[in-house]
Protein backbone atom coordinates (compact mmCIF):
# COMPACT_ATOMS: atom_id res chain seq x y z
CA MET A 1 0.00 0.00 0.00
CA ILE A 2 1.29 3.45 -0.91
CA LYS A 3 1.63 5.76 2.06
CA HIS A 4 4.04 8.41 0.75
CA VAL A 5 4.67 10.04 -2.64
CA PHE A 6 8.07 11.35 -3.74
CA LEU A 7 9.16 13.09 -6.91
CA THR A 8 12.63 12.71 -8.38
CA GLY A 9 14.27 14.19 -11.45
CA ALA A 10 17.08 16.38 -12.69
CA PRO A 11 17.66 19.76 -10.99
CA GLY A 12 15.41 22.43 -12.48
CA VAL A 13 12.98 19.97 -14.11
CA GLY A 14 10.00 21.28 -12.11
CA LYS A 15 9.70 19.08 -9.00
CA THR A 16 9.07 21.99 -6.62
CA THR A 17 6.54 23.54 -9.00
CA LEU A 18 4.62 20.23 -9.10
CA VAL A 19 4.72 19.96 -5.30
CA GLN A 20 3.34 23.51 -5.02
CA LYS A 21 0.54 22.76 -7.52
CA ALA A 22 -0.33 19.54 -5.65
CA CYS A 23 -0.36 21.48 -2.38
CA GLU A 24 -2.77 24.07 -3.82
CA ALA A 25 -5.07 21.29 -5.08
CA LEU A 26 -4.99 19.52 -1.69
CA LEU A 27 -5.74 22.74 0.21
CA SER A 28 -8.65 23.53 -2.12
CA SER A 29 -10.12 20.10 -1.36
CA SER A 30 -9.76 20.76 2.41
CA VAL A 31 -6.84 18.39 3.03
CA GLY A 32 -4.55 19.56 5.86
CA VAL A 33 -1.07 20.39 4.56
CA GLU A 34 2.09 21.23 6.52
CA GLY A 35 5.78 21.33 5.67
CA PHE A 36 8.20 23.29 3.49
CA TYR A 37 9.58 23.95 0.01
CA THR A 38 13.06 24.84 -1.14
CA GLU A 39 13.19 27.82 -3.50
CA GLU A 40 16.01 29.29 -5.57
CA VAL A 41 17.12 32.79 -4.62
CA ARG A 42 18.22 34.91 -7.57
CA GLU A 43 19.88 38.30 -7.75
CA ARG A 44 20.18 40.03 -11.11
CA GLY A 45 19.27 36.77 -12.89
CA ARG A 46 21.96 34.74 -11.11
CA ARG A 47 21.22 32.01 -8.58
CA VAL A 48 22.86 32.99 -5.29
CA GLY A 49 21.35 30.38 -3.01
CA PHE A 50 18.28 28.61 -1.70
CA ASP A 51 15.65 29.47 0.90
CA VAL A 52 13.34 27.22 2.88
CA VAL A 53 9.72 28.41 2.66
CA THR A 54 6.99 26.94 4.85
CA VAL A 55 3.53 26.18 3.51
CA THR A 56 2.34 29.15 5.60
CA GLY A 57 4.87 31.50 3.96
CA GLU A 58 7.65 31.81 6.55
CA ARG A 59 11.06 32.01 4.91
CA GLY A 60 14.64 31.36 6.00
CA HIS A 61 18.06 30.82 4.43
CA LEU A 62 19.11 27.32 3.45
CA SER A 63 22.30 28.27 1.60
CA ARG A 64 24.13 31.06 -0.15
CA ILE A 65 27.10 31.26 -2.50
CA ARG A 66 30.28 31.60 -0.47
CA ASP A 67 31.13 35.24 0.04
CA GLY A 68 34.89 35.71 0.13
CA ALA A 69 34.54 38.17 3.00
CA ALA A 70 32.33 35.90 5.12
CA ALA A 71 34.20 33.94 7.75
CA SER A 72 32.75 30.97 9.56
CA HIS A 73 33.63 32.48 12.98
CA GLY A 74 35.00 29.17 14.23
CA ARG A 75 31.81 27.23 13.39
CA ARG A 76 31.95 24.13 11.26
CA GLU A 77 31.07 25.12 7.72
CA TYR A 78 28.85 22.84 5.62
CA THR A 79 29.21 23.24 1.87
CA VAL A 80 27.68 21.73 -1.26
CA GLY A 81 29.58 22.90 -4.33
CA GLN A 82 29.78 26.69 -4.19
CA TYR A 83 27.03 26.96 -1.56
CA VAL A 84 27.50 27.35 2.17
CA VAL A 85 24.61 25.75 4.06
CA ASP A 86 23.09 27.85 6.86
CA LEU A 87 22.29 24.90 9.12
CA PRO A 88 20.99 26.96 12.11
CA SER A 89 18.59 28.89 9.86
CA PHE A 90 17.35 25.70 8.18
CA GLU A 91 16.86 23.86 11.47
CA ASN A 92 15.15 26.84 13.17
CA LEU A 93 12.55 27.00 10.40
CA ALA A 94 12.13 23.37 9.31
CA LEU A 95 12.40 21.36 12.53
CA PRO A 96 9.45 22.98 14.38
CA LEU A 97 7.22 21.92 11.45
CA PHE A 98 7.78 18.30 12.50
CA ARG A 99 6.69 18.87 16.12
CA ASN A 100 3.15 17.51 15.63
CA VAL A 101 4.27 14.33 13.87
CA GLY A 102 4.66 12.24 17.01
CA ALA A 103 1.35 13.35 18.46
CA ALA A 104 -1.57 11.18 17.42
CA ASP A 105 -4.39 13.64 16.88
CA GLY A 106 -7.02 11.06 16.01
CA GLY A 107 -8.26 13.39 13.28
CA SER A 108 -7.90 13.02 9.58
CA ARG A 109 -4.54 12.28 8.06
CA LYS A 110 -2.52 15.24 6.79
CA VAL A 111 -0.03 15.70 3.98
CA PHE A 112 3.47 16.76 5.01
CA ILE A 113 5.54 18.50 2.32
CA ILE A 114 9.30 17.83 2.38
CA ASP A 115 10.95 19.56 -0.58
CA GLU A 116 13.60 18.33 -0.51
CA ILE A 117 15.61 15.57 1.09
CA GLY A 118 18.96 16.45 -0.46
CA LYS A 119 22.62 16.98 0.36
CA MET A 120 22.11 20.37 2.02
CA GLU A 121 19.28 19.23 4.28
CA LEU A 122 21.09 15.99 5.19
CA PHE A 123 23.80 17.86 7.12
CA SER A 124 21.17 18.06 9.88
CA GLN A 125 20.99 14.89 11.98
CA SER A 126 17.84 16.26 13.65
CA PHE A 127 16.22 16.62 10.21
CA ILE A 128 17.12 13.01 9.33
CA ARG A 129 15.52 11.77 12.57
CA ALA A 130 12.41 13.92 11.99
CA VAL A 131 11.98 12.61 8.42
CA ARG A 132 12.28 9.00 9.59
CA GLN A 133 9.71 9.63 12.33
CA THR A 134 7.33 11.18 9.78
CA LEU A 135 7.79 8.27 7.36
CA ASP A 136 6.72 5.92 10.16
CA SER A 137 3.90 8.17 11.45
CA SER A 138 0.34 6.99 11.08
CA SER A 139 -1.04 10.54 10.84
CA TYR A 140 0.93 11.86 7.85
CA THR A 141 1.35 11.16 4.17
CA ILE A 142 4.54 12.73 2.84
CA LEU A 143 4.71 14.50 -0.50
CA GLY A 144 8.41 15.05 -1.00
CA THR A 145 11.25 15.38 -3.47
CA ILE A 146 14.51 13.47 -3.65
CA PRO A 147 17.45 13.91 -6.04
CA ILE A 148 18.18 11.43 -8.81
CA PRO A 149 20.99 9.02 -7.86
CA LYS A 150 24.31 10.61 -8.78
CA GLY A 151 27.73 9.95 -7.30
CA LYS A 152 27.88 8.65 -3.74
CA PRO A 153 24.46 7.39 -2.54
CA LEU A 154 22.74 9.52 0.12
CA GLY A 155 21.69 7.17 2.93
CA LEU A 156 18.27 8.60 3.77
CA VAL A 157 17.42 9.17 0.08
CA GLU A 158 18.13 5.51 -0.73
CA GLU A 159 16.16 4.47 2.37
CA VAL A 160 13.14 6.46 1.09
CA ARG A 161 13.52 5.12 -2.45
CA SER A 162 13.58 1.49 -1.27
CA ARG A 163 10.59 1.63 1.12
CA GLY A 164 7.63 -0.52 0.11
CA ASP A 165 5.15 2.21 1.14
CA VAL A 166 6.69 4.91 -1.09
CA LYS A 167 5.66 5.66 -4.69
CA VAL A 168 8.37 7.53 -6.60
CA PHE A 169 7.46 9.54 -9.70
CA ALA A 170 10.29 10.42 -12.10
CA VAL A 171 9.65 13.96 -13.36
CA SER A 172 10.99 14.88 -16.79
CA LYS A 173 10.56 17.76 -19.23
CA GLU A 174 8.32 15.43 -21.23
CA ASN A 175 5.89 14.54 -18.43
CA ARG A 176 6.02 17.48 -16.02
CA ASP A 177 2.95 19.14 -17.54
CA THR A 178 0.82 15.96 -17.43
CA ILE A 179 1.94 14.10 -14.29
CA LEU A 180 0.14 16.23 -11.69
CA GLN A 181 -3.11 14.21 -11.90
CA ASP A 182 -1.18 10.96 -11.29
CA ILE A 183 0.54 12.49 -8.25
CA LEU A 184 -2.78 13.74 -6.84
CA ALA A 185 -4.43 10.35 -7.47
CA ALA A 186 -1.64 8.58 -5.55
CA LEU A 187 -1.98 11.05 -2.67
CA GLN A 188 -5.77 10.67 -2.56
CA GLU A 189 -5.40 6.88 -2.56
CA SER A 190 -2.96 7.08 0.34
CA LEU A 191 -5.25 9.42 2.31
CA LYS A 192 -8.28 7.20 1.63
CA HIS A 193 -6.55 4.06 2.97
CA ALA A 194 -5.48 5.94 6.07
CA ALA A 195 -8.96 7.19 6.88
């Protein structure tokens, strides 16, 4: 039985856009939605980093391009390519979203958005624990995104990909405009079985 739905695909193919469209459709059909997206931050047409944005619109830094003048002030610095990950900012915004996961509310099942489980987010051990707890929760269906396998496998990503209760949709330029209904159908099926 499918419990969670994840999207995978090349960077920039439209995974986050599909998650946002699915979220809008769920909210308009009165399904409870919580969680966060990852959005590009651009300045003068150039990508300078990523922000975490909650479903309710709160925003915080996830990463920024390394600024030569910025020193790490003795803190451990987490980097992915040219980006320096702002772990405290990410954890301060994302981790509180998971606080209700352990509590059984006896109400209807909710959809929890996790966009994305990627290299930057996986520097946080607390995030990894929270995702695992949500995957095992009986009150949440996750709609999330994971990167396509490339280079060294990411432990939690491979764990998600290999779970029997996870349906993974591969998003491509060819199907991104037509796959939304399939994603919503899988989510509705998951929510129906949970009810």
